[in-house]
Amino acid sequence: MASLQNVDMGISKPLPHPLTQLSITEAHVARDVILQLHDKSVLDFRTISLEEPPKAQLQPFLDAEAAGTLTAGFPRPARLARISYDVVSENKVFKFYESTVDVSTGKLVGQELIDPAHHAPLTLGEFDHLVSAVWASPLFKETIAEFNLPEGFEIVVEPWPYGGPDEDEDSARYFQGLCFAQDTRNGNPDSNFYAYPLPLIPVMDARTREIVRIDRLATGGKEDGLAKGTHSANILEHCKGAEYVPELLANGTRQDLKPLNVSQPEGPSFTVTDESLVEWQKWRFRVGFNHREGATIHDVRYDGRSVMYRLSISEMTVPYADARAPFQRKQAFDFGDGGAGTCANNLELGCDCLGHIKYFNATNTTADGTVTVSPNVVCLHEEDNGIGWKHTNWRTGRAVVTRNRELVVQFIITLANYEYIFAYKFDQSGGMMVETRATGIVSVVNIDPGKTSVYGNVVSPGALAQNHQHIFAVRMDPAIDGSENTVLIEESHPVPFSPEHNPAGNFYSIQQTPITTSQGLDAAPQHNRVVKIVNKNKRNPISGKPVGYKFTPAPTQKLLAQPGSIQARRAQFTNHHVWVTKYRDGELYAAGNYTMQSRDEVGGVADAAKRGDAVEDTDLVVWNVFGLTHNPRVEDWPVMPVEIHQLHIKPADFFSANPSIDVPSNKNLASKLVETKESCCQDTTIKGKL
Amino acid sequence: MASLQNVDMGISKPLPHPLTQLSITEAHVARDVILQLHDKSVLDFRTISLEEPPKAQLQPFLDAEAAGTLTAGFPRPARLARISYDVVSENKVFKFYESTVDVSTGKLVGQELIDPAHHAPLTLGEFDHLVSAVWASPLFKETIAEFNLPEGFEIVVEPWPYGGPDEDEDSARYFQGLCFAQDTRNGNPDSNFYAYPLPLIPVMDARTREIVRIDRLATGGKEDGLAKGTHSANILEHCKGAEYVPELLANGTRQDLKPLNVSQPEGPSFTVTDESLVEWQKWRFRVGFNHREGATIHDVRYDGRSVMYRLSISEMTVPYADARAPFQRKQAFDFGDGGAGTCANNLELGCDCLGHIKYFNATNTTADGTVTVSPNVVCLHEEDNGIGWKHTNWRTGRAVVTRNRELVVQFIITLANYEYIFAYKFDQSGGMMVETRATGIVSVVNIDPGKTSVYGNVVSPGALAQNHQHIFAVRMDPAIDGSENTVLIEESHPVPFSPEHNPAGNFYSIQQTPITTSQGLDAAPQHNRVVKIVNKNKRNPISGKPVGYKFTPAPTQKLLAQPGSIQARRAQFTNHHVWVTKYRDGELYAAGNYTMQSRDEVGGVADAAKRGDAVEDTDLVVWNVFGLTHNPRVEDWPVMPVEIHQLHIKPADFFSANPSIDVPSNKNLASKLVETKESCCQDTTIKGKL
């Protein structure tokens, strides 16, 4: 009955905004409904989170809200929770369900038994099972006994998803554990164990929670091809520690870096109200958060005009290029397998950003359905990004220069060894940016002394950092002055000499091609290919062109795995830099809903594009795929400096002038002059000058 | 005799560093030597600046300096001034000379009469001549009389270089004046006259300083082709003001932007000594400055190891794509024609950067050879660029995160309507970056009411912003652990399925091709093409690979003008994204020494590459060419938001670990938490949480 009381409480209070995350109470209402539904059976909860309302219900609500015409009686989308869970029967058969519950009424709205061909995303609980299973495994004990570990070294097991199984494998749910040894002699639990890789991967059957197999890893070099077993029993003899926590650095940290502070004496320029509503410099949007995508941006409006219905980082895959089994399975889908929200860092003041920081919280779901707060998973702050615009009138010497202030929504995820820093940035010129920073520790395997490999780079003695790619997908659900939008591919092309059109040869022409049916297409920098998202029904009063936003797709290298390989089959979204699809509720994930242990991408953006929907002058979605081919440098060890990629989404004849023209250009009075003493040979006639 | 005294003074004092700019005294010594040399003739001085020593003399000096073995007796390169000037004879024949003088001895070292086929770079004095010539021109008076200018509007003449003459033109030295009208009714000299373009371009013969011709400009739209004379006499009737100086903004500046200050309570982390020597975070380099290139970076060393002998922005060309004569001549070479140093802004504290700023000065040369100080043309400061690296140990929850501090050497140039912000940035991970920001006011011409054009975009009523490109060349003179360097082109390629090499299809191979002879080559993002500059004689102790630095050439669109067009002929450097040439003293400029009014690129990087020099394991130079095809948006008006391009030059197995691993990770205590009041529907059980 507890749940019913909560429901009453909920009803007795004004309802939260449809995009506000579920409160703990609401989540527990949903849990209790599911518990009652599956009375007597054992349940394993995976996630309980807000099910975003269908656009047909949410859009009118948001429009009314923006217009200030939202009355108490205005139809509200139902408050729905999506509950992902397993039902465990006597004979240890797991059934994976996804159900939806109306948390204001406490009623079950939908229940779906997921096709056993698909695997649910992992939970951190399953990682714990793997680690326990390894310790409990006699097989692992006897295998590890083959190796002589140095005095004071202890085994560390790093749980990974199993990856895409080979053709001939069964489809039971597996987990694999990458094994390392930690030097415990310094007594520091954060001593970097990745410097000591072991050539073993225990494999657990998630159903029985038992280690069913231990894969052996090759440790050879160029000369050894795919061969295994070339290593000695003294597997760590040639490895060398590589610490990154300051107290373990041999020479400590550098002392010559003086502090740099960002001070905002009058506080930040943004406001956050109603849990998730952010307003800043004519921008207005909602910050959402879910287990799968982490932070999401909703209902972006500038000066009252709609720009974007939803902006999110949809997926990322990290395939490894080591040809030696079982590394063909080494391919993470960080969003679909692990969940960017589930793996989000709890951020700390003064560490992850400077200035005045507003944090947002999220929730964790434990196996028994208890939902708890995960604090500070998203931060919001302002940054100075250099000069915004400048002009000097050389006649009068009058210079007008403005700063380029940006508003940053940032979250950071950790998946085992790797970190990713994701940021949505808004500027004062009507521009949006999605920034990704790859950092963390590159994935290494043991390599025999003195050898080098075609599969990667030796970044530390005995540690081979394997070549790999990171391929990201950003999902843009535009609303350029409304949802009837069209994608134009705009290119600049040379024009042959001709007396009528190009007498001197300096003319080039701009060519526009509308995308009429859903499809994937590629970057074309040689043609200066730009993707414009326009509203053909609204013309710019100055230029007469349709109002729009644009981005230039980066021509980054696509997936290198062979077409037909499991790595390629399960990452079809990487086949193009840009996808244009017709909007459908719930079609959010570039690699499909279920990437965990998949052999094929199902229901991803490639399938959506295949429908061949008409996408002209309608509600469409634009996806941008970009990546980084990461052949590690020694400088990436032990923690790699950030590799940065930026997607800029800029207005193109959306406004009738530069929106930042009214940014104040007053002097920053806090800046200080650095005087350096004149050197001996200073010209006395111009002291201090030259 | 004055000069001789100065010389004595010079000798009596320790000599300045060979890379230190000429002092006023030294410059005047040079001037006086030239005046005596050309006794009795009329001289027009253009520039007097330091002639950098030959590398054969400078390199040993720098090495000794870095090694601390620089004794008083160590051979010093001569202190040379390069003087560029015209000798004007009775019959107004101009002879253009470039001479060099040893300013310590007061002796002429070299004198070169420049082939009259070449034109000297412009001086701002010549711009003044054009403006006076226009006012004095009866032809201009009578032409302008054809137009009815509104009450209170005054003509403004914007001097431009003439551009590349057509085949059939003579090669006299010309200047052209773009004409606008300024609304003087507001009494503000900085009222934006670019909003009122007039369809006239007076042309001056620089020899006679007379207006010899007035070119008429087309003002038509798509429907008018190349036709001229479609405009009415009320040429400004349909134009509209577009102000950018704050006091003229109709609604003033926005009031909701709170200050953001960068405070450095302990001051900056860098030191500047001996005029030009900068030391910061294991980096050590010299800042140079000259009329042509603006700020240059010399003798870059990290932790005592040489990385770069010289780094500079070599050239930029801005060709316009309007097919209507005389716009085929609208093509600026901002470095070769105007001089980035000559056009450098005098920067102001609190305007062009935040924090603690060190400024560097330069000099101006006037026609009579007087050299004066131009203050604050370069600024040096630190910036925070977000997170540098981060790793969280999910087992212990311990997060280690460092900031990405950068040292910035910045200068800003104004050429008529346009601004460029150039920055050399150094980071703590051994990386260097060259950043360009394009801003300022796009170049517009008058367009008839209600018309649109294939030559550009209407950004303001009556103002057509013409389509154009900006193509930059950065010159890297590397010294990777010494001057014997080699360029490797590294690509990542798919590998076909095969049981021996790629059984699962996930393997890709890294292919390296050394560049053996000087040549141009292009970006290839589809192969992840990376340009590596290595020293084959030094191996990385960890990876066993040659030590090196790398950059990824951006595959930006190349010049769109037809091959064989004057625009293309004079900008051969734009034919490739990357050039590799053998080092030669004085070979600094991508488009050649003399771009002013050129029809062909002579002695530029394309010619240097044609030599087919052997460039393996030797002293070589690497050039990176990138650009921006700028088809203006309405949002670029009246002053455009910065368009940013970054060239990242990163270590690749140069170090034996991440150089920034010892950057402190302590909390920034100045950061502040932003609390927002809970909304009504806050869940009471977790107040302040969700």
Short mmCIF file of C-alpha atoms in Angstrom, two decimals, chain A residues 6-7 18 37 62 70 101 106 121 187 217 228 282 299 349-350 386 467 471 477 507 523 537 607 685:
data_model
loop_
_atom_site.label_atom_id
_atom_site.label_comp_id
_atom_site.label_asym_id
_atom_site.label_seq_id
_atom_site.Cartn_x
_atom_site.Cartn_y
_atom_site.Cartn_z
CA ASN A 6 3.04 7.92 -2.64
CA VAL A 7 0.68 8.24 -5.53
CA PRO A 18 7.00 16.15 -18.29
CA LEU A 37 2.64 -7.71 -11.20
CA LEU A 62 6.06 22.72 -24.68
CA LEU A 70 -0.16 26.83 -20.19
CA VAL A 101 3.94 2.35 -15.54
CA GLY A 106 0.07 3.57 -10.33
CA PRO A 121 22.47 -3.62 -21.22
CA GLY A 187 49.83 0.19 -0.11
CA LEU A 217 45.97 -14.20 -25.08
CA LYS A 228 50.01 -17.74 -28.63
CA LYS A 282 18.19 34.49 -24.92
CA ASP A 299 13.14 22.04 -26.30
CA LEU A 349 33.58 21.26 -7.35
CA GLY A 350 36.90 22.73 -8.45
CA GLY A 386 38.48 34.02 -26.42
CA ASN A 467 45.07 0.19 -32.25
CA ILE A 471 33.09 6.25 -33.55
CA ASP A 477 16.01 16.30 -33.61
CA PHE A 507 33.50 32.38 -60.11
CA ALA A 523 31.16 14.25 -45.69
CA ASN A 537 7.99 27.83 -44.92
CA ASP A 607 17.37 0.40 -40.54
CA THR A 685 66.04 56.44 -25.94
#
